[in-house]
Amino acid sequence: MDLFRTKSVERSIEETDEPEHKLRKELSAWDLTFFGVGVVIGTGIFVLTGQQAHLNAGPSIVISFIVAGIACGLAGLCYAEFASTVPVAGSAYTFSYATLGEFIAWIIGWDLVLELALGAAVVARGWSAYLQDLFDLPTWLAGDDAKPDIGAIAIVLALTVIGVLGTKLSGRFTGALVIIKVTVVSFVVIAGLFFIKWSNYKPFVPDSEPAAGGKGADQTLLQGIFGVDPTAFGAYGIIAAASVVFFAYIGFDIVATSAEETKNPQRDVPRGILGSLAICTALYVAVSFVITGMLKYSDKRMNTAAPLAEAFDANGAGWASKIISTGAVAGLTTVVLVLMLGQARVLFAMSRDGLLPIGLAKVHPRFGTPYRITIITGVFVAVLAGVVPLSELSKLVSIGTLFAFVLVSAGVIILRRTRGDLHRPFRVPAVPWVPALSILSCAWLMVNLSIETWVRFVIWLLIGFVVYFLYGYRSSRLGRGLKQAPTDGGTVPSVE
């Protein structure tokens, strides 16, 4: 049962004051909101809106984004309660350590490496492709054909420097780019209103029809187990599209990783999480409404890598494509930065707990950032982004995120039972029903992922098990404390 030893909330908070591992508290609710919007608004708003309207939902893609937003909101409420109660770096990893035990915490921390580092590398490749198109750069320098992708490597290393220099600087940089990004998205919405043809919204919910499904390992887990025949459009099409566009929301949970660096985490972290989710949902709904009004959902130009630009081109406004590309470059820059910041904080928390070498958790004496972990993260992501083909591996980002959401939602229910005495500045309403709905919605989205993705995910977890048992289990600070505890009637350290 040592595998499921838990670290008390009090001990987690106490360890944040250790001089060598103390992060600087510099962030406000506005900074966290900018982080949330900065990481969520990325390629999804520029790509998934048109593609899923064409493939699954038609104009009712608007409803799909609302459904996905509600699913994220349920998980967001659980993250908000945890982050306000346990304002410690590490997000889902730290929360799991306090409720589900060290082994589960390690699994979720290992899982977050998959989500954040791989996600940052994938987005850095997308950033390079947009930059190459915007400035017509040589194809050997940046873009899909560049091997290595020097553009992707350069942006990752530049953002690593910003991450080392300070969280506040990262927040200001993110805030400036978020303003540019939101301005471009607002331009798309306002300018697009002048090209709407109301006939394009008919029918708003197209009739259901059979859809092409994968075979073998390419089929979804739901298809493989129950033999369900996939359909497009209609009510199921709306849900199928929601399963895909959900992943456009990935990243809001990173706000929780900054709790330890927030001036008033009990108040500001819930505001940052829920505020950024509300803003992003409103922007997604507005863009999807406009694009399906500008171009008929059945038009093949909707199913491209740049449906927004195609919609403007189809209406004789090709000049808007450069503005959209500018917004995409700004948007993807913030996504890469915030994902790497989140990754560094998760690894920092794991190192401080001894599950990874504790020397990696050392904080820079001047900048107050976990500089060693930040540099290692930056180099790792740069290598991935520069030389590794990521088209298939990017699917792992989604399943890793959903798995984290499930464990955090379960953790809220468990901690309410085991530590009902804790002060909770923010409380999830209607526990256990709201967390249970969060678990069910995330589980539904997970079974709609391919069998191949599940197999790769299980392999990644098995590698994590090996690392934990070879190093983490023996080196854990909590585990060493228990082994050193007296066995002749003395006091045992607090492990809930």
Short mmCIF file of C-alpha atoms in Angstrom, two decimals:
data_model
loop_
_atom_site.label_atom_id
_atom_site.label_comp_id
_atom_site.label_asym_id
_atom_site.label_seq_id
_atom_site.Cartn_x
_atom_site.Cartn_y
_atom_site.Cartn_z
CA MET A 1 0.00 0.00 0.00
CA ASP A 2 3.05 2.31 0.03
CA LEU A 3 2.29 2.84 -3.64
CA PHE A 4 -0.81 4.79 -2.60
CA ARG A 5 0.74 6.86 0.17
CA THR A 6 -0.68 10.38 0.05
CA LYS A 7 1.01 13.63 0.91
CA SER A 8 -1.11 15.86 3.12
CA VAL A 9 -2.33 19.20 1.78
CA GLU A 10 -0.60 20.92 4.71
CA ARG A 11 2.75 19.34 3.84
CA SER A 12 2.39 20.26 0.16
CA ILE A 13 1.81 23.90 1.07
CA GLU A 14 4.59 23.89 3.69
CA GLU A 15 7.17 22.70 1.15
CA THR A 16 6.51 25.72 -1.08
CA ASP A 17 8.41 27.86 1.46
CA GLU A 18 11.68 25.95 1.18
CA PRO A 19 14.30 28.58 0.19
CA GLU A 20 15.82 26.63 -2.71
CA HIS A 21 12.43 25.66 -4.11
CA LYS A 22 10.41 28.81 -3.48
CA LEU A 23 8.77 30.30 -6.57
CA ARG A 24 8.13 34.04 -6.78
CA LYS A 25 4.48 35.10 -6.40
CA GLU A 26 3.90 37.63 -9.19
CA LEU A 27 0.72 36.67 -11.05
CA SER A 28 -2.76 38.18 -10.86
CA ALA A 29 -6.17 36.98 -12.07
CA TRP A 30 -5.65 38.93 -15.30
CA ASP A 31 -2.29 37.24 -15.89
CA LEU A 32 -3.91 33.82 -15.41
CA THR A 33 -6.79 34.70 -17.73
CA PHE A 34 -4.30 35.76 -20.40
CA PHE A 35 -2.45 32.48 -19.90
CA GLY A 36 -5.70 30.55 -20.32
CA VAL A 37 -6.82 32.41 -23.44
CA GLY A 38 -3.25 32.33 -24.74
CA VAL A 39 -3.02 28.54 -24.64
CA VAL A 40 -6.59 27.66 -25.65
CA ILE A 41 -7.04 29.93 -28.68
CA GLY A 42 -4.72 28.33 -31.21
CA THR A 43 -5.04 26.20 -34.32
CA GLY A 44 -8.48 25.01 -33.26
CA ILE A 45 -10.21 28.29 -34.02
CA PHE A 46 -8.45 28.61 -37.38
CA VAL A 47 -8.92 25.00 -38.53
CA LEU A 48 -11.47 22.87 -36.63
CA THR A 49 -14.37 25.28 -37.06
CA GLY A 50 -14.63 24.71 -40.82
CA GLN A 51 -13.47 21.11 -40.93
CA GLN A 52 -15.98 19.79 -38.41
CA ALA A 53 -18.81 21.80 -39.92
CA HIS A 54 -18.06 20.08 -43.23
CA LEU A 55 -17.52 16.57 -41.87
CA ASN A 56 -19.93 16.17 -38.95
CA ALA A 57 -22.20 18.98 -37.84
CA GLY A 58 -22.97 21.57 -40.53
CA PRO A 59 -24.06 24.96 -39.11
CA SER A 60 -24.88 23.22 -35.82
CA ILE A 61 -21.11 23.19 -35.17
CA VAL A 62 -22.09 26.14 -32.99
CA ILE A 63 -23.89 23.70 -30.68
CA SER A 64 -20.88 21.35 -30.76
CA PHE A 65 -18.63 24.09 -29.39
CA ILE A 66 -21.16 24.86 -26.66
CA VAL A 67 -21.34 21.15 -25.69
CA ALA A 68 -17.53 20.91 -25.62
CA GLY A 69 -17.35 24.12 -23.60
CA ILE A 70 -19.77 22.71 -21.03
CA ALA A 71 -17.69 19.51 -20.73
CA CYS A 72 -14.57 21.60 -20.17
CA GLY A 73 -16.45 23.80 -17.73
CA LEU A 74 -17.31 20.78 -15.57
CA ALA A 75 -13.64 19.78 -15.42
CA GLY A 76 -12.70 23.44 -14.93
CA LEU A 77 -14.84 23.66 -11.79
CA CYS A 78 -12.95 20.67 -10.33
CA TYR A 79 -9.58 22.21 -11.19
CA ALA A 80 -10.70 25.50 -9.62
CA GLU A 81 -11.62 23.85 -6.31
CA PHE A 82 -8.33 21.96 -6.12
CA ALA A 83 -6.16 24.91 -7.14
CA SER A 84 -7.76 27.20 -4.56
CA THR A 85 -7.47 24.55 -1.83
CA VAL A 86 -3.98 23.30 -2.74
CA PRO A 87 -2.23 26.34 -4.31
CA VAL A 88 0.89 24.38 -5.25
CA ALA A 89 2.68 23.95 -8.61
CA GLY A 90 1.96 20.75 -10.46
CA SER A 91 -1.77 20.95 -11.18
CA ALA A 92 -3.31 17.48 -11.60
CA TYR A 93 -0.12 15.79 -10.37
CA THR A 94 -0.20 17.64 -7.04
CA PHE A 95 -3.95 17.18 -6.64
CA SER A 96 -3.66 13.44 -7.24
CA TYR A 97 -0.83 13.16 -4.69
CA ALA A 98 -3.15 14.57 -2.03
CA THR A 99 -6.06 12.25 -2.84
CA LEU A 100 -5.24 9.16 -4.90
CA GLY A 101 -1.70 8.43 -3.76
CA GLU A 102 1.87 8.66 -5.02
CA PHE A 103 1.63 6.00 -7.73
CA ILE A 104 -1.43 7.62 -9.32
CA ALA A 105 0.24 11.02 -8.95
CA TRP A 106 3.29 9.71 -10.80
CA ILE A 107 1.07 8.32 -13.57
CA ILE A 108 -0.69 11.65 -14.02
CA GLY A 109 2.60 13.56 -13.90
CA TRP A 110 4.05 11.23 -16.53
CA ASP A 111 0.84 11.65 -18.50
CA LEU A 112 1.14 15.46 -18.35
CA VAL A 113 4.62 15.19 -19.89
CA LEU A 114 2.88 13.57 -22.84
CA GLU A 115 0.24 16.29 -23.02
CA LEU A 116 2.37 19.39 -22.53
CA ALA A 117 5.76 18.65 -24.11
CA LEU A 118 4.33 16.86 -27.12
CA GLY A 119 1.61 19.49 -27.48
CA ALA A 120 4.19 22.29 -27.45
CA ALA A 121 6.24 20.51 -30.13
CA VAL A 122 3.21 19.96 -32.37
CA VAL A 123 2.14 23.59 -32.09
CA ALA A 124 5.71 24.83 -32.72
CA ARG A 125 5.63 22.95 -36.03
CA GLY A 126 2.34 24.63 -36.88
CA TRP A 127 3.81 28.03 -35.95
CA SER A 128 6.71 27.43 -38.33
CA ALA A 129 4.34 26.53 -41.18
CA TYR A 130 2.25 29.70 -40.71
CA LEU A 131 5.40 31.83 -40.49
CA GLN A 132 6.77 30.32 -43.71
CA ASP A 133 3.49 31.09 -45.49
CA LEU A 134 3.19 34.62 -44.07
CA PHE A 135 6.69 35.76 -45.05
CA ASP A 136 7.30 33.33 -47.94
CA LEU A 137 10.41 31.93 -46.22
CA PRO A 138 12.61 29.27 -47.86
CA THR A 139 11.09 25.81 -47.41
CA TRP A 140 14.39 24.46 -46.02
CA LEU A 141 14.18 26.99 -43.18
CA ALA A 142 10.62 26.64 -41.93
CA GLY A 143 7.40 24.81 -42.70
CA ASP A 144 6.36 21.21 -43.26
CA ASP A 145 9.23 20.42 -45.67
CA ALA A 146 12.05 21.75 -43.45
CA LYS A 147 14.26 18.96 -42.05
CA PRO A 148 15.24 19.94 -39.44
CA ASP A 149 12.55 22.56 -38.91
CA ILE A 150 14.79 25.47 -37.93
CA GLY A 151 11.83 27.80 -37.49
CA ALA A 152 10.23 25.52 -34.90
CA ILE A 153 13.53 25.05 -33.06
CA ALA A 154 14.15 28.80 -33.00
CA ILE A 155 10.76 29.73 -31.52
CA VAL A 156 11.03 27.06 -28.81
CA LEU A 157 14.50 28.18 -27.74
CA ALA A 158 13.50 31.87 -27.76
CA LEU A 159 10.49 31.15 -25.57
CA THR A 160 12.67 29.05 -23.24
CA VAL A 161 14.78 32.15 -22.58
CA ILE A 162 11.63 34.13 -21.76
CA GLY A 163 10.50 31.35 -19.40
CA VAL A 164 13.81 31.47 -17.54
CA LEU A 165 13.79 35.27 -17.19
CA GLY A 166 10.60 35.32 -15.17
CA THR A 167 6.96 34.31 -14.95
CA LYS A 168 5.84 37.94 -14.85
CA LEU A 169 7.73 38.66 -18.08
CA SER A 170 6.13 35.58 -19.63
CA GLY A 171 2.74 36.88 -18.51
CA ARG A 172 3.30 40.30 -20.07
CA PHE A 173 4.59 38.79 -23.31
CA THR A 174 1.61 36.43 -23.42
CA GLY A 175 -0.79 39.28 -22.65
CA ALA A 176 0.51 41.38 -25.54
CA LEU A 177 0.17 38.53 -28.03
CA VAL A 178 -3.25 37.54 -26.69
CA ILE A 179 -4.48 41.06 -27.39
CA ILE A 180 -3.24 40.74 -30.99
CA LYS A 181 -4.81 37.30 -31.30
CA VAL A 182 -8.19 38.31 -29.89
CA THR A 183 -8.17 41.43 -32.07
CA VAL A 184 -7.66 39.29 -35.20
CA VAL A 185 -10.38 36.85 -34.14
CA SER A 186 -12.73 39.78 -33.47
CA PHE A 187 -11.87 41.15 -36.92
CA VAL A 188 -12.80 37.78 -38.46
CA VAL A 189 -16.16 37.86 -36.70
CA ILE A 190 -17.02 41.50 -37.48
CA ALA A 191 -15.77 41.46 -41.08
CA GLY A 192 -17.36 38.09 -41.72
CA LEU A 193 -20.79 39.35 -40.68
CA PHE A 194 -20.92 41.42 -43.88
CA PHE A 195 -20.54 38.29 -46.03
CA ILE A 196 -23.11 36.05 -44.33
CA LYS A 197 -25.72 34.44 -46.57
CA TRP A 198 -28.61 33.28 -44.45
CA SER A 199 -29.40 30.48 -46.89
CA ASN A 200 -26.13 28.81 -45.83
CA TYR A 201 -27.67 28.06 -42.43
CA LYS A 202 -30.40 25.86 -43.95
CA PRO A 203 -30.68 23.21 -42.72
CA PHE A 204 -29.14 24.26 -39.40
CA VAL A 205 -29.02 20.60 -38.30
CA PRO A 206 -28.50 18.52 -41.48
CA ASP A 207 -30.14 15.09 -41.68
CA SER A 208 -28.13 12.19 -40.34
CA GLU A 209 -26.20 10.07 -42.85
CA PRO A 210 -23.69 7.19 -42.67
CA ALA A 211 -20.09 8.28 -42.21
CA ALA A 212 -16.86 6.63 -43.24
CA GLY A 213 -15.31 4.92 -40.23
CA GLY A 214 -11.84 3.61 -39.58
CA LYS A 215 -10.89 -0.04 -39.76
CA GLY A 216 -8.76 -2.14 -37.47
CA ALA A 217 -6.61 0.01 -35.19
CA ASP A 218 -7.92 3.18 -36.87
CA GLN A 219 -11.47 2.67 -35.62
CA THR A 220 -12.58 4.21 -32.37
CA LEU A 221 -12.57 2.19 -29.16
CA LEU A 222 -16.38 2.52 -29.09
CA GLN A 223 -16.63 1.00 -32.58
CA GLY A 224 -14.18 -1.77 -31.73
CA ILE A 225 -16.01 -2.85 -28.57
CA PHE A 226 -19.66 -2.39 -29.55
CA GLY A 227 -19.52 -2.40 -33.35
CA VAL A 228 -21.25 0.98 -33.52
CA ASP A 229 -21.68 2.32 -37.07
CA PRO A 230 -20.53 5.95 -37.25
CA THR A 231 -22.89 8.61 -38.60
CA ALA A 232 -22.41 12.23 -39.62
CA PHE A 233 -24.74 15.17 -39.05
CA GLY A 234 -27.94 15.01 -37.04
CA ALA A 235 -27.79 14.75 -33.25
CA TYR A 236 -24.95 12.21 -33.29
CA GLY A 237 -22.99 14.41 -35.68
CA ILE A 238 -23.19 17.29 -33.21
CA ILE A 239 -21.76 15.07 -30.47
CA ALA A 240 -19.14 13.59 -32.80
CA ALA A 241 -17.99 17.10 -33.71
CA ALA A 242 -17.96 18.05 -30.03
CA SER A 243 -15.61 15.09 -29.40
CA VAL A 244 -13.17 16.62 -31.89
CA VAL A 245 -13.52 20.34 -31.14
CA PHE A 246 -13.17 19.56 -27.44
CA PHE A 247 -9.47 19.34 -28.13
CA ALA A 248 -9.46 22.97 -29.23
CA TYR A 249 -10.01 23.75 -25.53
CA ILE A 250 -6.98 21.78 -24.36
CA GLY A 251 -4.69 23.81 -22.12
CA PHE A 252 -6.98 25.70 -19.73
CA ASP A 253 -5.85 23.33 -16.98
CA ILE A 254 -2.37 24.83 -17.27
CA VAL A 255 -3.66 27.87 -15.38
CA ALA A 256 -3.73 25.63 -12.30
CA THR A 257 -0.01 24.88 -12.62
CA SER A 258 0.69 28.58 -11.87
CA ALA A 259 -1.16 28.58 -8.54
CA GLU A 260 2.06 28.67 -6.53
CA GLU A 261 3.21 31.80 -8.38
CA THR A 262 -0.08 33.67 -7.92
CA LYS A 263 -0.43 36.50 -5.40
CA ASN A 264 -3.91 35.43 -4.24
CA PRO A 265 -4.42 31.89 -5.60
CA GLN A 266 -7.55 31.18 -3.56
CA ARG A 267 -9.37 33.96 -5.42
CA ASP A 268 -7.47 34.42 -8.68
CA VAL A 269 -6.93 30.85 -9.93
CA PRO A 270 -10.67 30.00 -10.16
CA ARG A 271 -11.24 33.35 -11.87
CA GLY A 272 -8.43 32.66 -14.32
CA ILE A 273 -9.65 29.15 -15.19
CA LEU A 274 -13.35 29.92 -15.53
CA GLY A 275 -12.82 33.38 -17.06
CA SER A 276 -10.55 32.09 -19.81
CA LEU A 277 -12.96 29.23 -20.56
CA ALA A 278 -15.89 31.64 -20.88
CA ILE A 279 -13.96 33.97 -23.22
CA CYS A 280 -12.71 31.11 -25.41
CA THR A 281 -16.15 29.50 -25.69
CA ALA A 282 -17.68 32.82 -26.77
CA LEU A 283 -14.97 33.31 -29.43
CA TYR A 284 -15.30 29.75 -30.74
CA VAL A 285 -19.09 30.03 -31.02
CA ALA A 286 -18.87 33.42 -32.78
CA VAL A 287 -16.29 32.24 -35.33
CA SER A 288 -18.11 28.98 -36.10
CA PHE A 289 -21.37 30.92 -36.58
CA VAL A 290 -19.75 33.38 -39.00
CA ILE A 291 -17.78 30.87 -41.08
CA THR A 292 -20.80 28.62 -41.69
CA GLY A 293 -22.73 31.71 -42.77
CA MET A 294 -19.99 32.84 -45.16
CA LEU A 295 -19.52 29.46 -46.87
CA LYS A 296 -21.91 26.53 -47.22
CA TYR A 297 -20.90 23.70 -44.89
CA SER A 298 -20.96 21.21 -47.79
CA ASP A 299 -18.37 23.23 -49.76
CA LYS A 300 -15.11 21.25 -49.97
CA ARG A 301 -13.15 24.41 -49.19
CA MET A 302 -14.38 24.12 -45.61
CA ASN A 303 -12.38 20.91 -45.16
CA THR A 304 -8.93 22.45 -45.59
CA ALA A 305 -6.06 23.52 -43.34
CA ALA A 306 -7.21 27.16 -43.59
CA PRO A 307 -11.03 27.26 -43.80
CA LEU A 308 -11.26 30.84 -42.49
CA ALA A 309 -9.01 32.13 -45.26
CA GLU A 310 -10.95 30.05 -47.81
CA ALA A 311 -14.23 31.54 -46.61
CA PHE A 312 -12.93 35.07 -47.17
CA ASP A 313 -11.42 34.11 -50.54
CA ALA A 314 -14.78 32.70 -51.65
CA ASN A 315 -16.37 36.06 -50.91
CA GLY A 316 -13.75 38.11 -52.79
CA ALA A 317 -11.89 39.22 -49.67
CA GLY A 318 -8.58 37.40 -50.11
CA TRP A 319 -6.76 40.33 -48.50
CA ALA A 320 -8.02 39.04 -45.14
CA SER A 321 -5.90 35.86 -45.33
CA LYS A 322 -2.70 37.70 -44.35
CA ILE A 323 -4.43 39.22 -41.34
CA ILE A 324 -5.66 35.77 -40.33
CA SER A 325 -2.13 34.33 -40.71
CA THR A 326 -0.76 37.12 -38.51
CA GLY A 327 -3.28 36.21 -35.83
CA ALA A 328 -2.36 32.54 -36.18
CA VAL A 329 1.36 33.25 -35.70
CA ALA A 330 0.65 35.37 -32.61
CA GLY A 331 -1.80 32.81 -31.32
CA LEU A 332 0.47 29.81 -31.70
CA THR A 333 3.37 31.66 -30.05
CA THR A 334 1.40 32.00 -26.82
CA VAL A 335 0.29 28.37 -26.99
CA VAL A 336 3.89 27.10 -27.17
CA LEU A 337 5.02 29.40 -24.35
CA VAL A 338 2.23 28.51 -21.92
CA LEU A 339 2.48 24.78 -22.63
CA MET A 340 6.21 24.85 -21.86
CA LEU A 341 5.63 26.89 -18.69
CA GLY A 342 3.07 24.32 -17.56
CA GLN A 343 5.40 21.44 -18.38
CA ALA A 344 8.24 23.01 -16.39
CA ARG A 345 5.99 23.48 -13.33
CA VAL A 346 4.79 19.88 -13.38
CA LEU A 347 8.36 18.54 -13.60
CA PHE A 348 9.42 21.05 -10.91
CA ALA A 349 6.78 19.66 -8.53
CA MET A 350 7.79 16.08 -9.27
CA SER A 351 11.47 16.89 -8.71
CA ARG A 352 10.76 18.72 -5.44
CA ASP A 353 8.97 15.56 -4.25
CA GLY A 354 12.00 13.45 -5.14
CA LEU A 355 10.25 11.43 -7.86
CA LEU A 356 12.77 12.98 -10.27
CA PRO A 357 16.27 14.21 -9.26
CA ILE A 358 15.67 16.87 -6.63
CA GLY A 359 18.48 19.08 -7.91
CA LEU A 360 16.36 19.87 -10.97
CA ALA A 361 13.91 21.76 -8.73
CA LYS A 362 16.41 24.48 -7.83
CA VAL A 363 14.98 27.98 -8.35
CA HIS A 364 17.07 30.75 -9.91
CA PRO A 365 18.15 33.20 -7.14
CA ARG A 366 17.49 36.27 -9.28
CA PHE A 367 14.58 35.37 -11.55
CA GLY A 368 12.66 33.12 -9.15
CA THR A 369 11.98 30.50 -11.84
CA PRO A 370 12.79 26.75 -11.98
CA TYR A 371 15.48 27.48 -14.55
CA ARG A 372 17.08 24.04 -14.77
CA ILE A 373 13.78 22.32 -15.51
CA THR A 374 12.79 25.12 -17.90
CA ILE A 375 16.00 24.76 -19.93
CA ILE A 376 15.73 20.95 -20.05
CA THR A 377 12.09 21.24 -21.14
CA GLY A 378 13.00 23.76 -23.84
CA VAL A 379 15.78 21.59 -25.28
CA PHE A 380 13.55 18.49 -25.23
CA VAL A 381 10.68 20.26 -26.99
CA ALA A 382 13.07 21.85 -29.52
CA VAL A 383 14.44 18.44 -30.48
CA LEU A 384 10.93 17.00 -30.82
CA ALA A 385 9.71 19.96 -32.87
CA GLY A 386 12.79 20.05 -35.08
CA VAL A 387 13.37 16.45 -36.08
CA VAL A 388 10.55 14.10 -35.01
CA PRO A 389 7.51 13.52 -37.29
CA LEU A 390 4.55 14.37 -35.05
CA SER A 391 1.44 13.97 -37.21
CA GLU A 392 0.34 10.71 -35.57
CA LEU A 393 1.85 11.26 -32.13
CA SER A 394 -0.15 14.48 -31.72
CA LYS A 395 -3.27 12.38 -31.09
CA LEU A 396 -1.72 11.28 -27.79
CA VAL A 397 -2.04 14.87 -26.51
CA SER A 398 -5.81 14.52 -26.43
CA ILE A 399 -6.06 11.23 -24.54
CA GLY A 400 -3.48 12.41 -22.01
CA THR A 401 -5.51 15.53 -21.27
CA LEU A 402 -8.78 13.67 -20.87
CA PHE A 403 -7.16 11.14 -18.52
CA ALA A 404 -5.95 14.01 -16.33
CA PHE A 405 -9.46 15.51 -16.27
CA VAL A 406 -10.95 12.20 -15.11
CA LEU A 407 -8.50 11.83 -12.21
CA VAL A 408 -8.89 15.44 -11.03
CA SER A 409 -12.69 15.13 -11.07
CA ALA A 410 -12.48 11.88 -9.08
CA GLY A 411 -10.05 13.55 -6.69
CA VAL A 412 -12.58 16.25 -5.78
CA ILE A 413 -15.07 13.60 -4.64
CA ILE A 414 -12.42 11.70 -2.67
CA LEU A 415 -10.96 14.76 -0.92
CA ARG A 416 -14.44 15.94 0.09
CA ARG A 417 -14.85 12.63 1.93
CA THR A 418 -11.36 12.26 3.38
CA ARG A 419 -10.70 15.92 4.26
CA GLY A 420 -14.06 17.55 4.75
CA ASP A 421 -12.40 19.90 7.26
CA LEU A 422 -10.25 21.69 4.67
CA HIS A 423 -10.97 25.32 3.91
CA ARG A 424 -12.12 25.54 0.29
CA PRO A 425 -12.23 29.14 -0.98
CA PHE A 426 -13.91 27.83 -4.14
CA ARG A 427 -16.27 24.86 -4.01
CA VAL A 428 -17.65 22.79 -6.86
CA PRO A 429 -21.46 22.88 -6.58
CA ALA A 430 -23.56 19.72 -6.27
CA VAL A 431 -20.75 17.29 -5.37
CA PRO A 432 -20.60 14.41 -6.31
CA TRP A 433 -22.91 14.99 -9.28
CA VAL A 434 -20.91 17.69 -11.09
CA PRO A 435 -17.57 15.81 -10.84
CA ALA A 436 -19.36 12.61 -11.88
CA LEU A 437 -20.74 14.36 -14.98
CA SER A 438 -17.22 15.58 -15.72
CA ILE A 439 -15.88 12.02 -15.49
CA LEU A 440 -18.63 10.65 -17.74
CA SER A 441 -18.22 13.35 -20.39
CA CYS A 442 -14.45 12.89 -20.53
CA ALA A 443 -14.78 9.09 -20.62
CA TRP A 444 -17.20 9.41 -23.53
CA LEU A 445 -14.71 11.51 -25.46
CA MET A 446 -11.92 9.03 -24.67
CA VAL A 447 -13.81 6.03 -26.09
CA ASN A 448 -14.27 8.04 -29.31
CA LEU A 449 -10.49 8.02 -29.84
CA SER A 450 -8.86 5.38 -32.03
CA ILE A 451 -7.67 2.00 -30.76
CA GLU A 452 -4.19 2.88 -32.06
CA THR A 453 -4.13 5.97 -29.85
CA TRP A 454 -5.13 3.86 -26.84
CA VAL A 455 -2.36 1.34 -27.55
CA ARG A 456 0.28 4.08 -27.78
CA PHE A 457 -1.05 5.64 -24.58
CA VAL A 458 -0.78 2.34 -22.69
CA ILE A 459 2.79 1.86 -23.96
CA TRP A 460 3.71 5.35 -22.72
CA LEU A 461 2.25 4.55 -19.29
CA LEU A 462 4.17 1.27 -19.12
CA ILE A 463 7.41 3.15 -19.77
CA GLY A 464 6.40 5.47 -16.91
CA PHE A 465 5.88 2.49 -14.60
CA VAL A 466 9.44 1.32 -15.29
CA VAL A 467 10.89 4.77 -14.53
CA TYR A 468 8.88 5.05 -11.31
CA PHE A 469 9.88 1.65 -9.91
CA LEU A 470 13.53 2.04 -10.90
CA TYR A 471 13.91 5.56 -9.47
CA GLY A 472 10.86 7.43 -8.17
CA TYR A 473 9.59 4.88 -5.65
CA ARG A 474 12.98 4.65 -3.89
CA SER A 475 13.86 8.34 -4.10
CA SER A 476 10.50 9.80 -3.03
CA ARG A 477 10.88 12.30 -0.17
CA LEU A 478 7.60 11.09 1.27
CA GLY A 479 8.70 7.46 1.05
CA ARG A 480 12.06 8.18 2.69
CA GLY A 481 10.29 10.01 5.49
CA LEU A 482 8.09 7.01 6.17
CA LYS A 483 11.03 4.60 6.21
CA GLN A 484 12.89 6.79 8.67
CA ALA A 485 9.90 7.05 10.99
CA PRO A 486 10.23 5.31 14.37
CA THR A 487 8.56 1.94 14.67
CA ASP A 488 8.56 1.68 18.48
CA GLY A 489 5.53 3.77 19.20
CA GLY A 490 6.90 7.05 17.88
CA THR A 491 5.04 9.47 15.70
CA VAL A 492 4.61 8.63 12.03
CA PRO A 493 4.75 11.53 9.57
CA SER A 494 1.36 12.70 8.33
CA VAL A 495 0.16 10.79 5.30
CA GLU A 496 -3.56 11.01 4.99
#
